mmCIF file of C-alpha atoms and ligand atoms in Angstrom:
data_model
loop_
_atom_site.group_PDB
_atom_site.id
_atom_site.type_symbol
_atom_site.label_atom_id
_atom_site.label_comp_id
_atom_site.label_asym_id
_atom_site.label_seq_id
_atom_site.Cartn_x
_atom_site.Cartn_y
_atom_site.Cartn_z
ATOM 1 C CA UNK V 1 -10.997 -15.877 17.561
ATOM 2 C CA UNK V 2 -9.235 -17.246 14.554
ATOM 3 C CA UNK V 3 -12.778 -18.251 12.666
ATOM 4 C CA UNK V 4 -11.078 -21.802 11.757
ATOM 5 C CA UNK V 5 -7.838 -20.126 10.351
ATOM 6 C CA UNK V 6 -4.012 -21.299 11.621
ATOM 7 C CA UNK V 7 -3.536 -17.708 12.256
ATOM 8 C CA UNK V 8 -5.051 -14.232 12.462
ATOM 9 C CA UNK V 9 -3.156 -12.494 9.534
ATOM 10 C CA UNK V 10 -4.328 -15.225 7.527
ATOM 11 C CA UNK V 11 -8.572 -14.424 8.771
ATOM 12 C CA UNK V 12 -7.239 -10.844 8.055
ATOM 13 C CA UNK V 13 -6.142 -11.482 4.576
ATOM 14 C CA UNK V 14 -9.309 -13.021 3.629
ATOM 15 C CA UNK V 15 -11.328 -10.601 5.116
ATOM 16 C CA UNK V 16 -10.300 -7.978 2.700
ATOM 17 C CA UNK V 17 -13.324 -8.349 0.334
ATOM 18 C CA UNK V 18 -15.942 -8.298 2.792
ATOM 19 C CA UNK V 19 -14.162 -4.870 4.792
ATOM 20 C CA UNK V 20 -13.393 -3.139 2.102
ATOM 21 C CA UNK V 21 -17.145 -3.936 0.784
ATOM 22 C CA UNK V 22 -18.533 -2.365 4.138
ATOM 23 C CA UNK V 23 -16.245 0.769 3.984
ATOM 24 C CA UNK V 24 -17.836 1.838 0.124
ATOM 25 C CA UNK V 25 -20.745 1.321 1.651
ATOM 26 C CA UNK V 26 -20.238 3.170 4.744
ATOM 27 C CA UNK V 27 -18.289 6.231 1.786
ATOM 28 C CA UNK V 28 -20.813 6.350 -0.898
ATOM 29 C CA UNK V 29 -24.181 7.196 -1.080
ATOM 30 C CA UNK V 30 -24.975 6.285 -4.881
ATOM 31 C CA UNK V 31 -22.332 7.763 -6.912
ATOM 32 C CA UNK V 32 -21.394 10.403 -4.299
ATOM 33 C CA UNK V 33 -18.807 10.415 -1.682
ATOM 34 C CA UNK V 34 -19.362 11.469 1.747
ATOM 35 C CA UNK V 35 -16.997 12.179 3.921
ATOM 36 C CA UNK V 36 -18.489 12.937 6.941
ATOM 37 C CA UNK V 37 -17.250 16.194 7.186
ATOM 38 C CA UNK V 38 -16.568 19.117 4.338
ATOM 39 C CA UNK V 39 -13.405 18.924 2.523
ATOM 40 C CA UNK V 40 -13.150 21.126 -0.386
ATOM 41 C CA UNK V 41 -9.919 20.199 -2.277
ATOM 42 C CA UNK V 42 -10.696 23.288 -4.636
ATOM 43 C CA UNK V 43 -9.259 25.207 -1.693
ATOM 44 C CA UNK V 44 -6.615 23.095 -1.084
ATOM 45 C CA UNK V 45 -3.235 24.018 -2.834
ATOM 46 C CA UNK V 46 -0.952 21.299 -1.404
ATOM 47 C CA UNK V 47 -1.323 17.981 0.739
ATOM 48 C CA UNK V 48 1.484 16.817 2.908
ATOM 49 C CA UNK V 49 1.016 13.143 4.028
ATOM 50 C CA UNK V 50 2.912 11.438 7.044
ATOM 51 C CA UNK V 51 2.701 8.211 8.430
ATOM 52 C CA UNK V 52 5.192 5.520 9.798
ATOM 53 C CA UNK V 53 5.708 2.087 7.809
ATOM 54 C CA UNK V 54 2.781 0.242 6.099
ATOM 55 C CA UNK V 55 0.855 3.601 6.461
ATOM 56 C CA UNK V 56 3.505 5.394 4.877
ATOM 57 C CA UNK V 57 3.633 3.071 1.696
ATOM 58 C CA UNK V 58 -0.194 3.753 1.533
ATOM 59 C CA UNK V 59 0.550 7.734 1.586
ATOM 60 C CA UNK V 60 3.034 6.771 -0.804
ATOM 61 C CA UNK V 61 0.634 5.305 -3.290
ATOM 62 C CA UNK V 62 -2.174 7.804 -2.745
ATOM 63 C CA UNK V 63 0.577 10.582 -4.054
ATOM 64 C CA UNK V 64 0.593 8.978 -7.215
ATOM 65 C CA UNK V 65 -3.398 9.044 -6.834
ATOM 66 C CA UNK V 66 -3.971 12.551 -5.955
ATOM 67 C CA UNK V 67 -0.678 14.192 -8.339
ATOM 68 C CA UNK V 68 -2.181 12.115 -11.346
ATOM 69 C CA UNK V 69 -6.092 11.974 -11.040
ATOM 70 C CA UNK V 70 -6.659 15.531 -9.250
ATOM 71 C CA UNK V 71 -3.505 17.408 -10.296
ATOM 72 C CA UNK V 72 -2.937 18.068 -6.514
ATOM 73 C CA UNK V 73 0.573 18.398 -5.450
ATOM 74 C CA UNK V 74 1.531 16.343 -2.665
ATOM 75 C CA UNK V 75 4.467 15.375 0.426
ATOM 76 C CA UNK V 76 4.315 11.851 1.754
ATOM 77 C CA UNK V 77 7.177 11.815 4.255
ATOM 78 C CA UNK V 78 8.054 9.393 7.142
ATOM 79 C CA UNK V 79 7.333 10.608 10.605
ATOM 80 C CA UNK V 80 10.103 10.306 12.815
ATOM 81 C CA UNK V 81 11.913 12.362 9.633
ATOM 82 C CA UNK V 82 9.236 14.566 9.223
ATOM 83 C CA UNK V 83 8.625 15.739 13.173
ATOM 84 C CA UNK V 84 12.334 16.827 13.292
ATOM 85 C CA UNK V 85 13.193 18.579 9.882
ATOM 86 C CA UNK V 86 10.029 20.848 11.434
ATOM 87 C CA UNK V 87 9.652 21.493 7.620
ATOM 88 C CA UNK V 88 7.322 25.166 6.931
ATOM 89 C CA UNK V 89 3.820 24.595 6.089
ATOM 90 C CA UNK V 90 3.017 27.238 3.325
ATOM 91 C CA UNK V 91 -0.500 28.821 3.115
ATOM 92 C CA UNK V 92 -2.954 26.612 1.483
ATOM 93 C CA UNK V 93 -1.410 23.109 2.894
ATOM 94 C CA UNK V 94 -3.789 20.709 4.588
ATOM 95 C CA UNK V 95 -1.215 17.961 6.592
ATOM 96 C CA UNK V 96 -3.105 13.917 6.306
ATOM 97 C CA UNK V 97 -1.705 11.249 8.559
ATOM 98 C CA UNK V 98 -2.455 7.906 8.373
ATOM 99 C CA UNK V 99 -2.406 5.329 11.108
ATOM 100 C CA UNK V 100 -4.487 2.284 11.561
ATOM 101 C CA UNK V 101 -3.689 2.494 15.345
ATOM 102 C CA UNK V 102 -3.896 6.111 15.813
ATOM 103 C CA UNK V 103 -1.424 6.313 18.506
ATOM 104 C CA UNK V 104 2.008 5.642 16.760
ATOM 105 C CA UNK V 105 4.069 8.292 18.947
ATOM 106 C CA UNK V 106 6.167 9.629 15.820
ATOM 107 C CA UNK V 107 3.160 10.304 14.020
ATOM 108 C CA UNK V 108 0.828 11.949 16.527
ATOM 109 C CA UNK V 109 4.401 13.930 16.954
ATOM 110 C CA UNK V 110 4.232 15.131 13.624
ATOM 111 C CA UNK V 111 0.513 15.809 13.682
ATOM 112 C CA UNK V 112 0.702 18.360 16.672
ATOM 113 C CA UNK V 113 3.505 20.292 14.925
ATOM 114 C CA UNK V 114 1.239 20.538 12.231
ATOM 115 C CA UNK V 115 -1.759 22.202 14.511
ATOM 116 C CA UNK V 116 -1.415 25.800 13.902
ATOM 117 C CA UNK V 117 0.637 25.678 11.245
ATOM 118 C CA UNK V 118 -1.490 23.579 8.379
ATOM 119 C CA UNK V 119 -4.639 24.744 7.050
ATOM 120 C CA UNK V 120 -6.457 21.745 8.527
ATOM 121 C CA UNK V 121 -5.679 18.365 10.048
ATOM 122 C CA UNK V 122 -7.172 15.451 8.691
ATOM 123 C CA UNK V 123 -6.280 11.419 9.525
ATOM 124 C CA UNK V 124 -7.400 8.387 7.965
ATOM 125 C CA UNK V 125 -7.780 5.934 11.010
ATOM 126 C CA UNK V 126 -8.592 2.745 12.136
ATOM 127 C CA UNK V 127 -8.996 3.260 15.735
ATOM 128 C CA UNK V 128 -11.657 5.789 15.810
ATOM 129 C CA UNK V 129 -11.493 6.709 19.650
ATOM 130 C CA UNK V 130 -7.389 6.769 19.403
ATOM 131 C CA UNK V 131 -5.035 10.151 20.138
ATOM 132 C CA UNK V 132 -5.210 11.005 15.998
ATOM 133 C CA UNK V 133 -8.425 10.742 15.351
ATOM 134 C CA UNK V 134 -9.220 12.602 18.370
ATOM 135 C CA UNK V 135 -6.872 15.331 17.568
ATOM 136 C CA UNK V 136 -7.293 16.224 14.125
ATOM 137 C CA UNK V 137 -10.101 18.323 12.579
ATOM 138 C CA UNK V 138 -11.087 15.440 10.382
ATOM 139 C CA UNK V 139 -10.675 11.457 11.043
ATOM 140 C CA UNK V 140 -11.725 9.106 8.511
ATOM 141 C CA UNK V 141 -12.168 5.992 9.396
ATOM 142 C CA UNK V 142 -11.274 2.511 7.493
ATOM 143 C CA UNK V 143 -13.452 0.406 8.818
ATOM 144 C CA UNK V 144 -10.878 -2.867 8.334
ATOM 145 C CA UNK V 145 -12.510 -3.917 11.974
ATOM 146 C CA UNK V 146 -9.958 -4.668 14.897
ATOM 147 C CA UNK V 147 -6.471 -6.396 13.333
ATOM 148 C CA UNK V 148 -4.698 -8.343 15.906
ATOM 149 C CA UNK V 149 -1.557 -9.777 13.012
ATOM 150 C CA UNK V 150 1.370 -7.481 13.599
ATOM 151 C CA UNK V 151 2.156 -7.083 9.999
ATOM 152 C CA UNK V 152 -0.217 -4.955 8.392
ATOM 153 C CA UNK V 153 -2.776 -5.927 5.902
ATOM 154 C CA UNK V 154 -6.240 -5.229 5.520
ATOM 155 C CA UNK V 155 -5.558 -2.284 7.181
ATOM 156 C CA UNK V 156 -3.263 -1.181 4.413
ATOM 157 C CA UNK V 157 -5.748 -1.940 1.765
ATOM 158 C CA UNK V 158 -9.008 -0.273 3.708
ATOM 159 C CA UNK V 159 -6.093 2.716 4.177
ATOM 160 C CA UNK V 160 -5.718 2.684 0.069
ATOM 161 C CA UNK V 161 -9.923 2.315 -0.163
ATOM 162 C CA UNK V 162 -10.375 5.259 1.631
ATOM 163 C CA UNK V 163 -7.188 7.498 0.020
ATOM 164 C CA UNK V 164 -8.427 6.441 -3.280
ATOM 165 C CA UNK V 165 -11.843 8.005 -2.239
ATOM 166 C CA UNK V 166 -10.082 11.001 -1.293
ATOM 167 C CA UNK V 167 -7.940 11.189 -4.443
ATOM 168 C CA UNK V 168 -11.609 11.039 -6.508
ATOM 169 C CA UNK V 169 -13.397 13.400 -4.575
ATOM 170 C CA UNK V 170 -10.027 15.766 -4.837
ATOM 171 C CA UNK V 171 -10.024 15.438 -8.679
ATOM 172 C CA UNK V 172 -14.202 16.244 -9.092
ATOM 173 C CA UNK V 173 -13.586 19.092 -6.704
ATOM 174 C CA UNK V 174 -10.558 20.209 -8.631
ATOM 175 C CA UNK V 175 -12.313 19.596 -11.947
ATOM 176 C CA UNK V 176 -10.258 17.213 -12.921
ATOM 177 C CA UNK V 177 -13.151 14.468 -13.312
ATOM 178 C CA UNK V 178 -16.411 14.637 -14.761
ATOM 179 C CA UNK V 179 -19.296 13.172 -12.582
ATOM 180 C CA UNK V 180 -19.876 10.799 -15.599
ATOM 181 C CA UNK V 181 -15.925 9.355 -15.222
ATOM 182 C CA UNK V 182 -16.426 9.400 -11.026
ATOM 183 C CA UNK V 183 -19.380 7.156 -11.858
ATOM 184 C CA UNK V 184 -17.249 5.144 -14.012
ATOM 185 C CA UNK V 185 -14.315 4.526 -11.430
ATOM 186 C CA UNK V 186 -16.694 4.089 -8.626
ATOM 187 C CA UNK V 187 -18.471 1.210 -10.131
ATOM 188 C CA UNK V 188 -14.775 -0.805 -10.910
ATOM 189 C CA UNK V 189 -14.441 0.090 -7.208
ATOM 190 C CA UNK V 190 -17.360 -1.762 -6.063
ATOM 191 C CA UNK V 191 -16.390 -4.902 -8.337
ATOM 192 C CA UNK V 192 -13.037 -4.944 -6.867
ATOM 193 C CA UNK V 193 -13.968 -7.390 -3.755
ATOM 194 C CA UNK V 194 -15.539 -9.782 -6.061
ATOM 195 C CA UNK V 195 -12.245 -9.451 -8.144
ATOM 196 C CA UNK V 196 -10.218 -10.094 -4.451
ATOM 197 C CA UNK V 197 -12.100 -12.994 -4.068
ATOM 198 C CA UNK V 198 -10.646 -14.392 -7.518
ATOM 199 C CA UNK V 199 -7.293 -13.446 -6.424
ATOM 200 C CA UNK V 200 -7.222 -15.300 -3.494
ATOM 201 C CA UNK V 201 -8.171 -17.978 -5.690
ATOM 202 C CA UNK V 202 -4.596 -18.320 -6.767
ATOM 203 C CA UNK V 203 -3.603 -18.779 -3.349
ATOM 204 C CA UNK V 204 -1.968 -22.068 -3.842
ATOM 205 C CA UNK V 205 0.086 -20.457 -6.961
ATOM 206 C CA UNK V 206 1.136 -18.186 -4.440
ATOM 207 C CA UNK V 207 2.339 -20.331 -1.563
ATOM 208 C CA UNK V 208 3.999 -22.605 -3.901
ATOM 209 C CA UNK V 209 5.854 -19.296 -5.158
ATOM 210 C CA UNK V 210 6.572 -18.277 -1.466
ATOM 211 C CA UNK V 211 8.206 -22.090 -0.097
ATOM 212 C CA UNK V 212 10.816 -21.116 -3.054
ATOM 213 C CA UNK V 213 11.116 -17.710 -1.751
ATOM 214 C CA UNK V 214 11.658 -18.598 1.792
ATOM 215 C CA UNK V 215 14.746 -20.537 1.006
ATOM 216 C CA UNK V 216 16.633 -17.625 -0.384
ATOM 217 C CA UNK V 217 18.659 -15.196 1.627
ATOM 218 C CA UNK V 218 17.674 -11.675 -0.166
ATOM 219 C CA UNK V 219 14.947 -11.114 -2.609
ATOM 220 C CA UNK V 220 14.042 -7.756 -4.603
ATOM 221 C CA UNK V 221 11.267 -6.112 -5.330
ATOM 222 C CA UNK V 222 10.488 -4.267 -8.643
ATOM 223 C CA UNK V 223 7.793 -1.962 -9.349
ATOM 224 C CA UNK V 224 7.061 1.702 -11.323
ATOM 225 C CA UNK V 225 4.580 4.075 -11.074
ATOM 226 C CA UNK V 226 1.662 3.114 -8.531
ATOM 227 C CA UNK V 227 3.880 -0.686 -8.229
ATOM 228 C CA UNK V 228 6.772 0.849 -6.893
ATOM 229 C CA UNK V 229 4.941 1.354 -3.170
ATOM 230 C CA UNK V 230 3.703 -2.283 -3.469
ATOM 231 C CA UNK V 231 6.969 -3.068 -4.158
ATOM 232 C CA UNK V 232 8.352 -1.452 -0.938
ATOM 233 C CA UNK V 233 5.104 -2.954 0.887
ATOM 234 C CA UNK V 234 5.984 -6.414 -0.666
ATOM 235 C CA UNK V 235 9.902 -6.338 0.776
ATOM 236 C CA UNK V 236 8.437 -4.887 3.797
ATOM 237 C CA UNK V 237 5.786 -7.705 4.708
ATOM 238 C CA UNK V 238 8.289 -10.429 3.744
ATOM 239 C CA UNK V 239 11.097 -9.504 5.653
ATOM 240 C CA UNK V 240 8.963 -8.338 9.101
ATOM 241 C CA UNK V 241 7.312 -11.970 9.131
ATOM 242 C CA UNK V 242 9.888 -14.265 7.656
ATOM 243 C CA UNK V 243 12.441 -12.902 8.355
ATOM 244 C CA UNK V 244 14.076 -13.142 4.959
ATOM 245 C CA UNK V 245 16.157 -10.123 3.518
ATOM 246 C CA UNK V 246 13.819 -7.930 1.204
ATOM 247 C CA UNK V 247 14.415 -4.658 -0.529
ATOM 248 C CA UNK V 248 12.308 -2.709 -3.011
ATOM 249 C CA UNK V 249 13.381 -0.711 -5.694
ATOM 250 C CA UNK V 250 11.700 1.587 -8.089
ATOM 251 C CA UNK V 251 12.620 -0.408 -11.479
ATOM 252 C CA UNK V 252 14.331 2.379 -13.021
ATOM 253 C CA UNK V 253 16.688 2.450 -10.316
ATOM 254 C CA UNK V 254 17.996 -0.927 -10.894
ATOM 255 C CA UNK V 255 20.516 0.187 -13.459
ATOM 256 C CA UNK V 256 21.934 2.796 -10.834
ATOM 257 C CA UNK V 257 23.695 0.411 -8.357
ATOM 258 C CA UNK V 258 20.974 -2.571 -7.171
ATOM 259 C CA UNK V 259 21.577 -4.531 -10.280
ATOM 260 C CA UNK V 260 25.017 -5.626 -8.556
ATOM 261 C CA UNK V 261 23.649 -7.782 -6.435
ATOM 262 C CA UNK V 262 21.869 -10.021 -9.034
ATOM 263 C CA UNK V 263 22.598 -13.296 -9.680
ATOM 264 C CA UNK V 264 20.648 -16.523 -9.513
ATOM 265 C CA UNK V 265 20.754 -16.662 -5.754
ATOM 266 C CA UNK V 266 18.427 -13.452 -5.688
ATOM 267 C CA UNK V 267 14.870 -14.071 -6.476
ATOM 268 C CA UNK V 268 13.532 -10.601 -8.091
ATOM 269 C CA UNK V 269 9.397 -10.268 -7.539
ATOM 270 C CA UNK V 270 8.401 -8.065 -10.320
ATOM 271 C CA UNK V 271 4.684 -6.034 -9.918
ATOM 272 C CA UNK V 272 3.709 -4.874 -13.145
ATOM 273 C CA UNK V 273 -0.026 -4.981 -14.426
ATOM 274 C CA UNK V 274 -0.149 -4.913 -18.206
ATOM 275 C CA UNK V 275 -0.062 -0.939 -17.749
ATOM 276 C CA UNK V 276 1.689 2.237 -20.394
ATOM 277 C CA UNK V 277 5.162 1.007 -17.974
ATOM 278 C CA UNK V 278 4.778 -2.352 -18.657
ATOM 279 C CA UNK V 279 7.172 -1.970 -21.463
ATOM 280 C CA UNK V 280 9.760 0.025 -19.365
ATOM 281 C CA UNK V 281 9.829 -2.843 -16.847
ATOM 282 C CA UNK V 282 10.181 -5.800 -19.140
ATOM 283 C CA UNK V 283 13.079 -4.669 -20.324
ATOM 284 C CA UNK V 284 14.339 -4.107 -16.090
ATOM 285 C CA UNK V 285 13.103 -7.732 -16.211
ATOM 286 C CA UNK V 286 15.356 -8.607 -19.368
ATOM 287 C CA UNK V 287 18.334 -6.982 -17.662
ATOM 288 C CA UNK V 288 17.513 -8.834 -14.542
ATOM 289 C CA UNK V 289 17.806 -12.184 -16.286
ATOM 290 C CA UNK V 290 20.550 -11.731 -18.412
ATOM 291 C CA UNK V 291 22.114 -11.792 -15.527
ATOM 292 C CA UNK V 292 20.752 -15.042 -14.100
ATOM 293 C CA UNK V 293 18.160 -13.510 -11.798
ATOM 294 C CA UNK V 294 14.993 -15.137 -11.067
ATOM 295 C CA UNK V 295 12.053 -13.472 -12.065
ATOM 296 C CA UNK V 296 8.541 -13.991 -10.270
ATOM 297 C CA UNK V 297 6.387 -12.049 -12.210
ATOM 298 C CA UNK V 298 2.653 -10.911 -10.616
ATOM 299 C CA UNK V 299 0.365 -9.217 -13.047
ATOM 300 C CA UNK V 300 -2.388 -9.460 -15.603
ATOM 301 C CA UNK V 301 -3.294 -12.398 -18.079
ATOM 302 C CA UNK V 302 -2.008 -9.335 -21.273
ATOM 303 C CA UNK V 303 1.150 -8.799 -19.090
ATOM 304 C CA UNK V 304 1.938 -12.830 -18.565
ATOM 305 C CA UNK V 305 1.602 -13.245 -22.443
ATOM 306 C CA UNK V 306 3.914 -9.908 -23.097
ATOM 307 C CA UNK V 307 6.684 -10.945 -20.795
ATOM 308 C CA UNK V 308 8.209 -13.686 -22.663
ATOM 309 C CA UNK V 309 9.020 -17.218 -21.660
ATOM 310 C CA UNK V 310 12.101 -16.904 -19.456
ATOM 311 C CA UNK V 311 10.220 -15.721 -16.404
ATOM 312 C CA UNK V 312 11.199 -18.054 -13.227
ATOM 313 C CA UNK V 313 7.382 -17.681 -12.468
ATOM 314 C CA UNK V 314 3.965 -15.925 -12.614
ATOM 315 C CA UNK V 315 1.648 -14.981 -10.341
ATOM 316 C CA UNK V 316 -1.189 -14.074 -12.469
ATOM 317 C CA UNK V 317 -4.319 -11.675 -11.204
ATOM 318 C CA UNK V 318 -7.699 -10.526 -12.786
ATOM 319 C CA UNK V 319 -7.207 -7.416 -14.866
ATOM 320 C CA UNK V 320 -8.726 -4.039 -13.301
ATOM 321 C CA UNK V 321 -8.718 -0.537 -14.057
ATOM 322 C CA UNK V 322 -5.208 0.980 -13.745
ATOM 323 C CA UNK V 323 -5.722 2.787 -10.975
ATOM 324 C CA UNK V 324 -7.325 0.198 -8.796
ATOM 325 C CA UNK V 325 -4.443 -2.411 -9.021
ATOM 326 C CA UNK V 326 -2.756 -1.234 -5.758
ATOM 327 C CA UNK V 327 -5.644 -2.309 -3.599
ATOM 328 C CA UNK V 328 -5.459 -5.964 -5.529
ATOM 329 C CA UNK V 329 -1.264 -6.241 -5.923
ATOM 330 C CA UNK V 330 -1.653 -6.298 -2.441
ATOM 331 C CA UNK V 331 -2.871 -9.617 -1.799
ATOM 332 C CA UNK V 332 -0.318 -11.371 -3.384
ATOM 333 C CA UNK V 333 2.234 -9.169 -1.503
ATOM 334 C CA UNK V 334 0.788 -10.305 1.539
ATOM 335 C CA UNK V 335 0.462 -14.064 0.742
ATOM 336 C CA UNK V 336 3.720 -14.527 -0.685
ATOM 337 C CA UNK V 337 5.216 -13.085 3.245
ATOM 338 C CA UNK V 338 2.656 -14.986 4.777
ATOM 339 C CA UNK V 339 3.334 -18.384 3.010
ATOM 340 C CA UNK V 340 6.867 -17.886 3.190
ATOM 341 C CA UNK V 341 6.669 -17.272 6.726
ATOM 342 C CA UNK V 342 4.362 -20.412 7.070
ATOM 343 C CA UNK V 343 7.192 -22.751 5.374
ATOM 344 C CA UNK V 344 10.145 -21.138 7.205
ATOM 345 C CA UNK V 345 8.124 -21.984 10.629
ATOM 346 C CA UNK V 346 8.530 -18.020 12.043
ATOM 347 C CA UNK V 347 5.793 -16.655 14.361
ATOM 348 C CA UNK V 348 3.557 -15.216 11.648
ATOM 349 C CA UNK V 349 0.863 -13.265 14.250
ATOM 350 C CA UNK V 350 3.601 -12.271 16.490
ATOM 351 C CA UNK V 351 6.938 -11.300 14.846
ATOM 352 C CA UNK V 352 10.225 -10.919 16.779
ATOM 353 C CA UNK V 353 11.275 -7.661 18.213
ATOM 354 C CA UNK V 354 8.192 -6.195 16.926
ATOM 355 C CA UNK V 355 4.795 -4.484 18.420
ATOM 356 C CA UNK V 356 1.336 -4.116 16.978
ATOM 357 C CA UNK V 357 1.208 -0.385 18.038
ATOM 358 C CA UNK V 358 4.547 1.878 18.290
ATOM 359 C CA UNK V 359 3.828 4.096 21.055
ATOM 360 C CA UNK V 360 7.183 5.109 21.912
ATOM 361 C CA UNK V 361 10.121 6.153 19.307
HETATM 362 C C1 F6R F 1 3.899 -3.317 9.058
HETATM 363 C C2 F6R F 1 3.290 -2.567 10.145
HETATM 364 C C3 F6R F 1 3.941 -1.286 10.603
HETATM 365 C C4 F6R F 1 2.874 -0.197 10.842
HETATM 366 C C5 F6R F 1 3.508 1.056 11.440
HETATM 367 C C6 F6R F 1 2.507 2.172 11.613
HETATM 368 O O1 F6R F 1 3.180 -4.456 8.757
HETATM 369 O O2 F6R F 1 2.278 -2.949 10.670
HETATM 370 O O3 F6R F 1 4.891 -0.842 9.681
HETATM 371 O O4 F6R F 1 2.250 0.078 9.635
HETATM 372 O O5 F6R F 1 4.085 0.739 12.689
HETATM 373 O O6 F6R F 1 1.488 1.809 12.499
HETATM 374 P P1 F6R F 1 0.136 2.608 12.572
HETATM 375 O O7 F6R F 1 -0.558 2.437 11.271
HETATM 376 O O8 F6R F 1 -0.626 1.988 13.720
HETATM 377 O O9 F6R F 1 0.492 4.047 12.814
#
């Protein structure tokens, strides 16, 4: 049931606040997270991470989480790569896997090669009663509820809820975080769907954004640090619904061989809150319109005054704390596919050649 929406990634979308509300609650009891289960990251020397896809852009981001907050080193790796290099485990590695079905057949690959051979098995799941969660020591659940849309969404942002939880809890264990700053962070958390619920506010900004973007033939994506996996989401989403070309690229690697293809046929989406790499990526965004490239610029009200007044466009979001803006860049990733796929007339729920659960390779 599509609850009065033309489709069911769209009642996804807008569900975000409301899951993402019910899975703190279901994590926290006051300022303490519960897993369900004891992990002690103080024992933990090294996390390898393996998913397929969306999931994989979400192990991709909580890397930059867990490295940065709880100085824990970490391997996010694609499945069907990962299951074949049969990489060595050493001592002290606990292998994560993230799937919202829990039965994608290259991942559940890669998690029984890791039985026996990792210190422990954990998953971050949707489906609670699927073949990961069953078979791993530890599954966390999202709770994003069932998601019918093929393409991804508040899965991927219930997946980054619950990874950012982990990342926390890893960098108290690890003493990397005072109780005091846990408090802190956990408190922005709970504000964030309230702050969703602003963003999807600008949804018209957004859609009038994405009927320009569905007319061109290839658009980039641009983002550093914790951007640069919303940037590979972004290219991901657009191109899986609407069937327009997307790539992502980490902005720093624009001046080694994508910057070619700009000119001002190529819309370029830039992610950059008003963060310590805004700076860096204004000037990829100079070197992206010197050269005639269209920049549609999502970030912060700071970031929209910083970047100068040659920007194609700007898609402009509440500011939050740094390390909570991959859970919000997300809607706008999503909407921008989703409106572009809207105005180009595609399938949006049900996507060409594609299935909601890959159960064979
Ligand atoms: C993209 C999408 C896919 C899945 C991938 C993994 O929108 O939905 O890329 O993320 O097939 O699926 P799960 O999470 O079920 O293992």
């Amino acid at each position: 049931d599509k609850s009065g929406y033309k489709h069911f990634m769209a009642k996804e979308i807008a569900e975000q606040p409301s899951v993402l509300a019910d899975a703190l609650r279901a994590y926290l009891d006051g300022d303490t997270i519960r897993l369900g289960a004891d992990i002690d990251f103080a024992r933990i020397e090294r996390l390898t991470m393996v998913a397929c896809g969306t999931a994989y852009y979400a192990c991709l981001t909580a890397k930059y989480w867990f490295e940065t907050l709880a100085g824990l080193p970490v391997e996010a790796d694609i499945a069907s790569e990962f299951r074949y290099r049969e990489p060595p485990l050493t001592p002290g590695t606990a292998a994560l896997f993230v799937s919202q079905s829990g039965e994608t057949a290259d991942t559940l690959a890669a998690l029984r090669y890791c039985k026996g051979r990792a210190d422990r098995v954990l998953s971050v799941v949707n489906v609670a009663e699927s073949s990961i969660a069953r078979e791993s020591d530890v599954a966390l659940p999202i709770h994003a509820g069932v998601e019918i849309g093929v393409a991804s969404t508040k899965a991927f942002t219930c997946q980054l809820n619950v990874l950012l939880l982990l990342a926390l809890k890893a960098a108290v264990d690890r003493g990397r975080m005072t109780e005091a700053e846990l408090a802190a962070t956990l408190g922005e958390l709970r504000g964030l769907p309230g702050v969703i619920n602003a963003a999807l506010d600008r949804d018209e900004t957004v859609a009038m954004a994405a009927r320009a973007i569905a007319e061109a033939r290839d658009v980039l994506f641009l983002g550093r640090g914790l951007m640069y996996p919303l940037a590979l989401e972004g290219a991901l989403k657009l191109k899986e619904i609407s069937y327009v070309h997307a790539e992502a690229y980490a902005s720093g690697e624009l001046k080694h061989g994508p910057i070619a293809l700009i000119d001002k046929t190529v819309p370029v989406v830039v992610m950059a809150p008003r963060d310590r790499l805004f700076d860096k990526t204004v000037s990829n965004m100079q070197e992206v319109m010197a050269r005639g490239g269209r920049v549609l610029l999502i970030t912060d009200a700071a970031g929209a005054a910083e970047a100068g007044g040659d920007v194609w466009r700007t898609i402009v979001l509440p500011e939050v704390a740094p390390v909570l803006t991959p859970i919000l860049y997300a809607l706008p990733a999503q909407l921008l596919a989703y409106h572009a796929a809207v105005a180009k007339g595609t399938d949006v729920d049900q996507p060409r050649n594609l299935a909601k659960s890959v159960t064979v390779e």
